[in-house]
PDB file of C-alpha atoms in Angstrom:
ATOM      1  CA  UNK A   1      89.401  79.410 156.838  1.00 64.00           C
ATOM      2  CA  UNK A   2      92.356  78.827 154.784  1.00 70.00           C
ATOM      3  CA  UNK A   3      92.256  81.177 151.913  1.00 74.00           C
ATOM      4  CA  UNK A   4      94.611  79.956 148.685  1.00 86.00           C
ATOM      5  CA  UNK A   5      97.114  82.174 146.683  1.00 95.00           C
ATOM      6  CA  UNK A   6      94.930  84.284 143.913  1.00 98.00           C
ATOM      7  CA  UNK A   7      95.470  87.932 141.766  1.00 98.00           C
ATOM      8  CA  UNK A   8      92.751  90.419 141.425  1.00 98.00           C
ATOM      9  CA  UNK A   9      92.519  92.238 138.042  1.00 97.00           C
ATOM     10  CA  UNK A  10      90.268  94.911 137.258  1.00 96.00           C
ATOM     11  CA  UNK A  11      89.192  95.975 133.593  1.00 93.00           C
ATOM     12  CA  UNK A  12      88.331  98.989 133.446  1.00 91.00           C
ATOM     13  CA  UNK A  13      87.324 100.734 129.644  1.00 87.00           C
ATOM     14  CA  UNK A  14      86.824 104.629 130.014  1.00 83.00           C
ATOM     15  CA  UNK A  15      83.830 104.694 127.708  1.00 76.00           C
ATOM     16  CA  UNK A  16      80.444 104.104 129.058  1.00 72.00           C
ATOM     17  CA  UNK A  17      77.298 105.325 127.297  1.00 71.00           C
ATOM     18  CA  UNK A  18      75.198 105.244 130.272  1.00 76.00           C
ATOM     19  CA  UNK A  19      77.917 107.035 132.399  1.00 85.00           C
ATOM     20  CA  UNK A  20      80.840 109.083 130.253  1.00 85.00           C
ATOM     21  CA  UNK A  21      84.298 108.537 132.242  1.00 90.00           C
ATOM     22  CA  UNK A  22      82.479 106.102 134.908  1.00 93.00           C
ATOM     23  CA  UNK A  23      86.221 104.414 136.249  1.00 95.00           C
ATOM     24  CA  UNK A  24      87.106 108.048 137.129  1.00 96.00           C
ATOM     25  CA  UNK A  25      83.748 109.168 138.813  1.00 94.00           C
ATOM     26  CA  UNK A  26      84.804 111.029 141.912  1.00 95.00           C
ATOM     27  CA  UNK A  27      83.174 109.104 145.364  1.00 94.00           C
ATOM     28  CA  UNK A  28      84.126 110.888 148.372  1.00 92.00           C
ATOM     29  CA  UNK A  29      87.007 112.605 146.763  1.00 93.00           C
ATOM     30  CA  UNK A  30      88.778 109.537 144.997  1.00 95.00           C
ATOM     31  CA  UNK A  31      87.994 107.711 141.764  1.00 96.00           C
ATOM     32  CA  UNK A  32      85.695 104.661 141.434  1.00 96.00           C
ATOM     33  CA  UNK A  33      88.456 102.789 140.134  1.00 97.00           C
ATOM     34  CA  UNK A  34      90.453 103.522 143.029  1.00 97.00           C
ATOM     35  CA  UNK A  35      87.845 102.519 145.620  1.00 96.00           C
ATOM     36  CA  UNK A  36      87.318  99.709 143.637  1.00 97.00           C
ATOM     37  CA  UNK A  37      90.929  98.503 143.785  1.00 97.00           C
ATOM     38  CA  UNK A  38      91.246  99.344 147.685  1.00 96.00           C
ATOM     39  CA  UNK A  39      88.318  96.876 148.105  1.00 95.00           C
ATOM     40  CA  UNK A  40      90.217  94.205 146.248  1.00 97.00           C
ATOM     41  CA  UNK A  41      93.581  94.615 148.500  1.00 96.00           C
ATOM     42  CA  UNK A  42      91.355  93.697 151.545  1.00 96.00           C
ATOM     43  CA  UNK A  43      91.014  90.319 150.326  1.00 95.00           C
ATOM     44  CA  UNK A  44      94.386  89.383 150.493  1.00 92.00           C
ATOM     45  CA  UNK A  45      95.212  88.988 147.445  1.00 97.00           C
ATOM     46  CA  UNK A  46      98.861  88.433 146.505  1.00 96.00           C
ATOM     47  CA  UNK A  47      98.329  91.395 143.866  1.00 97.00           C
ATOM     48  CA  UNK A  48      95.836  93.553 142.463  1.00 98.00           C
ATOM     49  CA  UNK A  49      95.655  95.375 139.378  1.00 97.00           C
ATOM     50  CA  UNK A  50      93.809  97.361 137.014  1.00 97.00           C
ATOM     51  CA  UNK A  51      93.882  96.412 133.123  1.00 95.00           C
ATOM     52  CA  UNK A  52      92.713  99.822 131.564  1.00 94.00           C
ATOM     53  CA  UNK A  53      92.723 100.907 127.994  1.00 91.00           C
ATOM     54  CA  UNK A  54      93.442 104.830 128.885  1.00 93.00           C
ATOM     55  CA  UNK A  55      95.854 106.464 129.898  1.00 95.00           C
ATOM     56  CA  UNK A  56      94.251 108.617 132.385  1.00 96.00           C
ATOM     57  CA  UNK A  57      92.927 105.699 134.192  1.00 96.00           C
ATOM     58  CA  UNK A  58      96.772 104.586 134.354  1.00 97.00           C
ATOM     59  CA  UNK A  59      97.462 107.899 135.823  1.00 97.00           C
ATOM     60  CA  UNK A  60      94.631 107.336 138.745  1.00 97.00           C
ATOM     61  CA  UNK A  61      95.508 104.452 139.868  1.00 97.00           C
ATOM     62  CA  UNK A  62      99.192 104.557 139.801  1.00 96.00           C
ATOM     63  CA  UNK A  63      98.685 108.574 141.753  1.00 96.00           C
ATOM     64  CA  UNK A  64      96.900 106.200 144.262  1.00 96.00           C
ATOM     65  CA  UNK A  65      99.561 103.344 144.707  1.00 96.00           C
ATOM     66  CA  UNK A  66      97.333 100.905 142.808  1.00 97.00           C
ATOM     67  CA  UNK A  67      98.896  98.793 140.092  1.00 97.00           C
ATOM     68  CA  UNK A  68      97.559  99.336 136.493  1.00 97.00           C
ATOM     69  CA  UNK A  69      98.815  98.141 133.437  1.00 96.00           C
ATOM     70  CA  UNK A  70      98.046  99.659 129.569  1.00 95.00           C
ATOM     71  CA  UNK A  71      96.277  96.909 127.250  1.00 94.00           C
ATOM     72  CA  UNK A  72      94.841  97.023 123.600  1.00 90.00           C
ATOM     73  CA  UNK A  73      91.499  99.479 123.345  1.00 86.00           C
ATOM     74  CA  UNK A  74      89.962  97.123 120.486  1.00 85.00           C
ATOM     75  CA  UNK A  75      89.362  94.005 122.950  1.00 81.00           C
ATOM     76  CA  UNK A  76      85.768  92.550 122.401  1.00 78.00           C
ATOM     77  CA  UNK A  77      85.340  91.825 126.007  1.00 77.00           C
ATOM     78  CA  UNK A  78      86.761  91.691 129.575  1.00 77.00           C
ATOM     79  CA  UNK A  79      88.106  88.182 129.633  1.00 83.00           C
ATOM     80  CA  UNK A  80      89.754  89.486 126.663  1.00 84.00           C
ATOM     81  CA  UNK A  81      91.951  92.297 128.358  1.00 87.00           C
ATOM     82  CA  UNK A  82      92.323  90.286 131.427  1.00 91.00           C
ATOM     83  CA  UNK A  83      94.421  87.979 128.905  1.00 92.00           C
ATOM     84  CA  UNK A  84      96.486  90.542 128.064  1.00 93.00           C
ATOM     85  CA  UNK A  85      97.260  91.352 131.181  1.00 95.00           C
ATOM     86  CA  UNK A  86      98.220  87.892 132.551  1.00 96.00           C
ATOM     87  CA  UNK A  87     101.162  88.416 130.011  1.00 94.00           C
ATOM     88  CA  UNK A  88     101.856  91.496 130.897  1.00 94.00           C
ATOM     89  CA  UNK A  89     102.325  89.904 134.785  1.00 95.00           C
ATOM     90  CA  UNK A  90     103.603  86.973 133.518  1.00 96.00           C
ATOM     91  CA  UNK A  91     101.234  84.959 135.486  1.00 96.00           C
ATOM     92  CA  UNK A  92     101.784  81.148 135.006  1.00 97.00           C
ATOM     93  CA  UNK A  93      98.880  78.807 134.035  1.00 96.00           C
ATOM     94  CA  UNK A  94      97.942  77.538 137.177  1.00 96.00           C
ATOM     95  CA  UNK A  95      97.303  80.840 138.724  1.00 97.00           C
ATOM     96  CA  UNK A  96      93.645  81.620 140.186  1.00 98.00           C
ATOM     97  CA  UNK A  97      92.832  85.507 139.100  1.00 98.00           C
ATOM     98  CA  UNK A  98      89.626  86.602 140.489  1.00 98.00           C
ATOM     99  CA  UNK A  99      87.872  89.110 137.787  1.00 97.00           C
ATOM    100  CA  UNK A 100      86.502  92.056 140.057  1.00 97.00           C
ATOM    101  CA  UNK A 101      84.163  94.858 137.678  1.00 94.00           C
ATOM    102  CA  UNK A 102      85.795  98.086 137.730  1.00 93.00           C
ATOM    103  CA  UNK A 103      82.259  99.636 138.874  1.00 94.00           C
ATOM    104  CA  UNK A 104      81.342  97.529 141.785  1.00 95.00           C
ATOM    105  CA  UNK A 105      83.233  99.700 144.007  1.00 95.00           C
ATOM    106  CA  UNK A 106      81.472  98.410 147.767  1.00 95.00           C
ATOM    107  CA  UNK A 107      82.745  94.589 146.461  1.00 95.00           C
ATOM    108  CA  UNK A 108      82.381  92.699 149.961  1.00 95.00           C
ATOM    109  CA  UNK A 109      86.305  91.563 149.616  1.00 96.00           C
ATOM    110  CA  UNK A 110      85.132  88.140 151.580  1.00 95.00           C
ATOM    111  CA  UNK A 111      83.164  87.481 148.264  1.00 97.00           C
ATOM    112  CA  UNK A 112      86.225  87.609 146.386  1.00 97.00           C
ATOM    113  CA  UNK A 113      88.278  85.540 149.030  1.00 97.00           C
ATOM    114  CA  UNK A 114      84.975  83.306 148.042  1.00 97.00           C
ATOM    115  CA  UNK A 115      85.135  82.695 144.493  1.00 98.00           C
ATOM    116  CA  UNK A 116      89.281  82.332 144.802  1.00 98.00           C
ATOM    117  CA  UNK A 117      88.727  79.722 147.469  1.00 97.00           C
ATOM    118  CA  UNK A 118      85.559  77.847 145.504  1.00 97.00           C
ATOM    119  CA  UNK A 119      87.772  77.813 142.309  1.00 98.00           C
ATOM    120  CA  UNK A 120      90.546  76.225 144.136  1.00 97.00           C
ATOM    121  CA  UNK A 121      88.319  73.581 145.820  1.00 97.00           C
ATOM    122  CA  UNK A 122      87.406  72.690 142.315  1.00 97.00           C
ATOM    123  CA  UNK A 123      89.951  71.295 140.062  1.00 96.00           C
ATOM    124  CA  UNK A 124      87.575  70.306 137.862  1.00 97.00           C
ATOM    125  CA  UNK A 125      86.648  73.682 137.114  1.00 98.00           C
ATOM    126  CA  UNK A 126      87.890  76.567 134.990  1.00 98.00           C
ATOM    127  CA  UNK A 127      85.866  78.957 136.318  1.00 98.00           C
ATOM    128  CA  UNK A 128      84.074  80.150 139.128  1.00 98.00           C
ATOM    129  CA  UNK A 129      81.279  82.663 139.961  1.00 98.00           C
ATOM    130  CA  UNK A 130      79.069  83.461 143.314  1.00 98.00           C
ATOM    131  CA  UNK A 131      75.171  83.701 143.544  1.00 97.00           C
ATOM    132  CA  UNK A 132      72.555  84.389 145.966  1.00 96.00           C
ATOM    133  CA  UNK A 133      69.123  83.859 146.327  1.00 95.00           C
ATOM    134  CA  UNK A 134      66.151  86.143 145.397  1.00 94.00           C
ATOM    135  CA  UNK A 135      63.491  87.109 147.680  1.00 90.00           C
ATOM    136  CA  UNK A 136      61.518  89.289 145.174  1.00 91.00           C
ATOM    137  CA  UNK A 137      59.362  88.296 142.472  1.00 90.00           C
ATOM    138  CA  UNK A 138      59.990  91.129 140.785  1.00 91.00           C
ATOM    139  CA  UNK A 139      63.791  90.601 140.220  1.00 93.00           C
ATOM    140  CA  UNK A 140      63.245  87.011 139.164  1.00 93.00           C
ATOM    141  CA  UNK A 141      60.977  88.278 136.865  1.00 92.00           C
ATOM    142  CA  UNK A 142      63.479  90.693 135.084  1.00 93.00           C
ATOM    143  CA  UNK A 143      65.345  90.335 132.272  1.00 94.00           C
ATOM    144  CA  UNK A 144      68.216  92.618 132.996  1.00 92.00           C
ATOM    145  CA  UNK A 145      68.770  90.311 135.992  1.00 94.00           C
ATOM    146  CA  UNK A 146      70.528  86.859 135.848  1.00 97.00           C
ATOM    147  CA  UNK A 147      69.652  83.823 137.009  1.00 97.00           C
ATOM    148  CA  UNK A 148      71.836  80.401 137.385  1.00 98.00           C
ATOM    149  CA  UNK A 149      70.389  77.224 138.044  1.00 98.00           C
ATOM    150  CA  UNK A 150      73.414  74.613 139.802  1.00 97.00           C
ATOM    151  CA  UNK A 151      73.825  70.918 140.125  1.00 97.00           C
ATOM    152  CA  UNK A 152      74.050  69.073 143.924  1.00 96.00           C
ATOM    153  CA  UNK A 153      77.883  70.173 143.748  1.00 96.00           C
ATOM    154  CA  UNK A 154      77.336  74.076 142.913  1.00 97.00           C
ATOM    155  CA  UNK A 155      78.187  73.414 139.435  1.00 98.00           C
ATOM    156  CA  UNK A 156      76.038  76.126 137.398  1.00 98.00           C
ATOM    157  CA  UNK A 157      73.881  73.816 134.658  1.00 98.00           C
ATOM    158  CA  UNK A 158      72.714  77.246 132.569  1.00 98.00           C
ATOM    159  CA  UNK A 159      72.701  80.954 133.044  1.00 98.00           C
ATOM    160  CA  UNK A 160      69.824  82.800 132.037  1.00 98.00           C
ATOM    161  CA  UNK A 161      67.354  86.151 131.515  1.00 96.00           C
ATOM    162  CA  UNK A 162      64.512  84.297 131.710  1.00 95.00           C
ATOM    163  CA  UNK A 163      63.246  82.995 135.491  1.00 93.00           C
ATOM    164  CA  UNK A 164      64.501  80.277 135.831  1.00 94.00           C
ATOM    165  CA  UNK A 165      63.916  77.746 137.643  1.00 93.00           C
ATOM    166  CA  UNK A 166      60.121  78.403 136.619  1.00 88.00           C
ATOM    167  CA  UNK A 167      57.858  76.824 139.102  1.00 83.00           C
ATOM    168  CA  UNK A 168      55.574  75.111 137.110  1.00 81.00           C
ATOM    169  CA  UNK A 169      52.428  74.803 140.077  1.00 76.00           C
ATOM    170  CA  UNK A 170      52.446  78.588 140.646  1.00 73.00           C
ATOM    171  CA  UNK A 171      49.544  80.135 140.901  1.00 71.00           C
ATOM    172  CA  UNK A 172      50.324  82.891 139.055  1.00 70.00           C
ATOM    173  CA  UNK A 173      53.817  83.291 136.875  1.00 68.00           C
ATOM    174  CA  UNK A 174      56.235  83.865 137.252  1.00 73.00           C
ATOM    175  CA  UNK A 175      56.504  83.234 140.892  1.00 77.00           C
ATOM    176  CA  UNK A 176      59.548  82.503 143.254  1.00 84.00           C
ATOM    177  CA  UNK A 177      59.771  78.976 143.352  1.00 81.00           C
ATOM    178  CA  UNK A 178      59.921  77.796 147.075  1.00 74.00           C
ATOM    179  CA  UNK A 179      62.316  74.524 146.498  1.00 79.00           C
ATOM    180  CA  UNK A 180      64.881  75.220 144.836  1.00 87.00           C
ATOM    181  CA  UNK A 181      65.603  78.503 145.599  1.00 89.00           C
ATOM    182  CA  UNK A 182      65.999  81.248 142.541  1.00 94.00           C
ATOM    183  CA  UNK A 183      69.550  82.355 142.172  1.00 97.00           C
ATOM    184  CA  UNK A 184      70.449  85.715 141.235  1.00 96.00           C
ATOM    185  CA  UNK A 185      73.863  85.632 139.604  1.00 97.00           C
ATOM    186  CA  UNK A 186      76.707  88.207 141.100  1.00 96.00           C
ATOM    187  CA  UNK A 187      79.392  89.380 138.156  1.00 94.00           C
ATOM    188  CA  UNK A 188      82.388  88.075 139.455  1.00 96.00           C
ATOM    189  CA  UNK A 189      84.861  85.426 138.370  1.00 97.00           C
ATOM    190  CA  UNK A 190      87.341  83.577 139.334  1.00 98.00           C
ATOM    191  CA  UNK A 191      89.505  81.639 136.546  1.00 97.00           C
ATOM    192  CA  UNK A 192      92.441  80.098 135.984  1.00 97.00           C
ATOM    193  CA  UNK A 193      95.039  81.611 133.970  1.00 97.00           C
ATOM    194  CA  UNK A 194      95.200  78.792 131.715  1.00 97.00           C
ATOM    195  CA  UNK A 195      91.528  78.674 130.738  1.00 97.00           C
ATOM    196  CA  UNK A 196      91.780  82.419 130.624  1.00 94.00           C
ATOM    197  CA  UNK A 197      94.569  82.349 127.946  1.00 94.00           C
ATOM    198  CA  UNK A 198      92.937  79.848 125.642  1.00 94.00           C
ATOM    199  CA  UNK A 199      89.205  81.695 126.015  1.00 92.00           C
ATOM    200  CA  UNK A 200      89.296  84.443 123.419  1.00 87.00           C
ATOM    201  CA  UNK A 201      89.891  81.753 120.860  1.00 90.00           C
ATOM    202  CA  UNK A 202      86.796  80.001 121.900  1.00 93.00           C
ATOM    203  CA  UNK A 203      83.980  79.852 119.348  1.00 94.00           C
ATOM    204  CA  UNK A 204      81.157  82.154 120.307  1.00 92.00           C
ATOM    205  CA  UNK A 205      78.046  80.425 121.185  1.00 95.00           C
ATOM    206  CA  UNK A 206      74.795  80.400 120.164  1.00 96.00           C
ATOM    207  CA  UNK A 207      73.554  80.486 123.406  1.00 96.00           C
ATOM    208  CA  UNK A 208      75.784  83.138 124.390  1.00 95.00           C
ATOM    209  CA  UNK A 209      74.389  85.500 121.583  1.00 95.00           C
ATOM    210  CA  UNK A 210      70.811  84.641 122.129  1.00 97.00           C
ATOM    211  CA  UNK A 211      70.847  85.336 125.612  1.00 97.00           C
ATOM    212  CA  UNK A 212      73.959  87.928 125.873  1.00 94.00           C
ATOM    213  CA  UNK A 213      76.169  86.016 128.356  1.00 95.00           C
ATOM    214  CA  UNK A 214      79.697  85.600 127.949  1.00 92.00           C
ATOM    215  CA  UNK A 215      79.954  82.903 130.262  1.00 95.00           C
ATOM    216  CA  UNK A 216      77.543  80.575 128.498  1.00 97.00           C
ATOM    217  CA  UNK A 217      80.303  80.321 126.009  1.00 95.00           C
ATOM    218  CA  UNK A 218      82.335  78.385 128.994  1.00 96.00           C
ATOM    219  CA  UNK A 219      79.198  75.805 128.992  1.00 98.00           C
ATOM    220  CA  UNK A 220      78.788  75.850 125.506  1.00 97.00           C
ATOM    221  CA  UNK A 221      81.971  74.385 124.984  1.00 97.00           C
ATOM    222  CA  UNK A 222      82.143  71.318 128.078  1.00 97.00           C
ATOM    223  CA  UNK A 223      83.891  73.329 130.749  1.00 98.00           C
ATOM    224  CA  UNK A 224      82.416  73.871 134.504  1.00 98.00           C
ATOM    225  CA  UNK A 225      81.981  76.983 136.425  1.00 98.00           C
ATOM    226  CA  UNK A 226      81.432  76.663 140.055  1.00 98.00           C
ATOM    227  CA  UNK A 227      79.503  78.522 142.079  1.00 98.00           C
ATOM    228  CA  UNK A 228      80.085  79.760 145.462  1.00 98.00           C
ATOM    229  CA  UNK A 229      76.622  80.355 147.068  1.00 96.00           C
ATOM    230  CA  UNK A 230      76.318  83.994 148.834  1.00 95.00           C
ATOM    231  CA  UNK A 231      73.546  84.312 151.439  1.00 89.00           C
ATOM    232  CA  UNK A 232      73.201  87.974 150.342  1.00 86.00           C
ATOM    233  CA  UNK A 233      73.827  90.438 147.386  1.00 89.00           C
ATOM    234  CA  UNK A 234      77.110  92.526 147.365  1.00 90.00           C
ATOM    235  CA  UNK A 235      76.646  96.349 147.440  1.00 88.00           C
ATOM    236  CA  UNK A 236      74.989  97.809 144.468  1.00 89.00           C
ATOM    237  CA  UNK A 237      77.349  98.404 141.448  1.00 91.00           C
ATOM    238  CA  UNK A 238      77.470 101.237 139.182  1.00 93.00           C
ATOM    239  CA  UNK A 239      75.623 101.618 135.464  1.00 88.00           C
ATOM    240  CA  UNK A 240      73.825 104.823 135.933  1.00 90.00           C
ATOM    241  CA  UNK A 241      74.055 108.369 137.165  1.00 91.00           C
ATOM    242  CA  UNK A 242      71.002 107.120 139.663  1.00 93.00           C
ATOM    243  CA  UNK A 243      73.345 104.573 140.902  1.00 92.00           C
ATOM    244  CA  UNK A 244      76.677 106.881 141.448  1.00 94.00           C
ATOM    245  CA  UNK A 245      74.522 108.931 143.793  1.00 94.00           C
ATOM    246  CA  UNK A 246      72.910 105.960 145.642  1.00 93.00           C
ATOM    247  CA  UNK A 247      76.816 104.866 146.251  1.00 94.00           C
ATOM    248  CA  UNK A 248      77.880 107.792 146.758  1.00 94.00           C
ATOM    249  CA  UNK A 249      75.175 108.325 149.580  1.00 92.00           C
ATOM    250  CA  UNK A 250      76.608 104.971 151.126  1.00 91.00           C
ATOM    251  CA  UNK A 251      79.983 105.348 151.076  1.00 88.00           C
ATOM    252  CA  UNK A 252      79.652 109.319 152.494  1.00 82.00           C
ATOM    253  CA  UNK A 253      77.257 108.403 154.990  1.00 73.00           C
ATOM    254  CA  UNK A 254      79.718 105.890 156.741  1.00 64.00           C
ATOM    255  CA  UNK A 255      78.953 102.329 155.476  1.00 61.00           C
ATOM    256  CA  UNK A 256      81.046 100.254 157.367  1.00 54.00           C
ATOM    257  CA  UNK A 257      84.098  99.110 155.449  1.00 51.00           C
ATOM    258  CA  UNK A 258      86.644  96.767 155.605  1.00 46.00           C
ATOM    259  CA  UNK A 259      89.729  97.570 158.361  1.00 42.00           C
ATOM    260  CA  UNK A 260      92.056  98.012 156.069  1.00 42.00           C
ATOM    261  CA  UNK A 261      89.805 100.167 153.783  1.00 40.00           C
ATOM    262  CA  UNK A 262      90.420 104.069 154.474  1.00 38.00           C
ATOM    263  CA  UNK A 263      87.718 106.293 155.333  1.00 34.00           C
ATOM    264  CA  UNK A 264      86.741 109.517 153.524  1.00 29.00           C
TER     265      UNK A 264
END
């Protein structure tokens, strides 16, 4: 399958208050960031690159061959810093960057190839995004994880906390609806550089704030996001200390990896 020209950047901020330092968080010897960024080359992209606000992250990556560059610390969000750093590349409007989370460091780098492809099949489309459906009740349930409801084309219609779709039949709520599926949403984007420029002058939503999604600022105002549909969740990311050690655990006891992916 064809896959179309696209740039990976990574933000990366080194404070965390769940996780102090959490880019530079050693896994098997090398820092998250790194492994992160390793991931992303797989996917052959024409260029990956970190967009940190430290200077020690700088120093990481670039010890490791992996391209950084030094933005602004007082950005209000990621799409924010990834703007900054499409000047710094010089990355022309039409470009397709794929927006890869500095602490999802076993990324499946087919999902990326994804989301670049989906967002170039999709010129109506600023954006684009994956999903995949949930199998437990428990996880639709849960507010901390979020759900996207799409339209015939794999347009997402709204992102959400709340479980949505909600079955309205179930005998007891909330339940996993059985037609159409739930959809857990993955964080990754694909944009195009010329949405991305114009998006930190967008007027926050009030959907956005009520439900603490960025991306429902991209609905708010008439733009589309599609979504490319996953049939499975990506490795787990990293927020916690519990979540460091369940990677770590992963990536030291051999999950496979990518060919082009060194071991440990």
């Amino acid at each position: 399958m064809h896959t179309p020209a696209f740039h990976v950047l990574i933000p990366a901020r080194l404070a965390s208050t769940r996780l102090p330092n959490k880019p530079l968080a050693d896994i098997a010897g090398t820092p998250m960031i790194v492994h992160v960024a390793r991931r992303a080359l797989a996917s052959h992209a024409q260029s990956v690159t970190v967009a940190t606000d430290d200077h020690a992250i700088l120093h990481a990556c670039r010890s490791a061959g992996v391209a950084a560059v030094l933005t602004r610390r007082d950005h209000p969000s990621g799409s924010d810093r990834l703007a900054e750093a499409c000047e710094h590349l010089g990355l022309p409007d039409e470009a397709i960057v794929v927006n890869v989370q500095g602490d999802e460091p076993l990324m499946p780098p087919r999902l990326i190839e994804a989301v670049a492809r989906q967002l170039h099949e999709r010129p109506d489309c600023v954006m684009s995004t994956a999903a995949h459906p949930l199998q437990d009740a428990a996880e639709y349930a849960n507010p901390n994880v979020v759900k996207v409801v799409l339209d015939r084309r794999q347009t997402a219609l709204y992102f959400s906390r709340a479980p949505i779709p909600l079955w309205r039949d179930a005998p007891a709520q909330p339940a996993l609806p059985a037609q159409p599926a739930a959809l857990r949403h993955i964080g990754i984007y694909g944009y195009r550089v010329g949405f991305l420029r114009r998006f930190p002058g967008l007027e926050p939503a009030p959907l956005e704030q009520c439900e603490s999604l960025e991306q429902l600022r991209v609905l708010w105002h008439g733009e589309r996001i599609a979504v490319h549909l996953a049939t499975e969740a990506p490795g787990p990311g990293v927020d916690t200390p519990q979540d460091l050690e369940r990677v770590r655990a992963l990536i030291d006891g051999g999950m496979p990896l990518p060919p082009t992916y060194p071991a440990a």
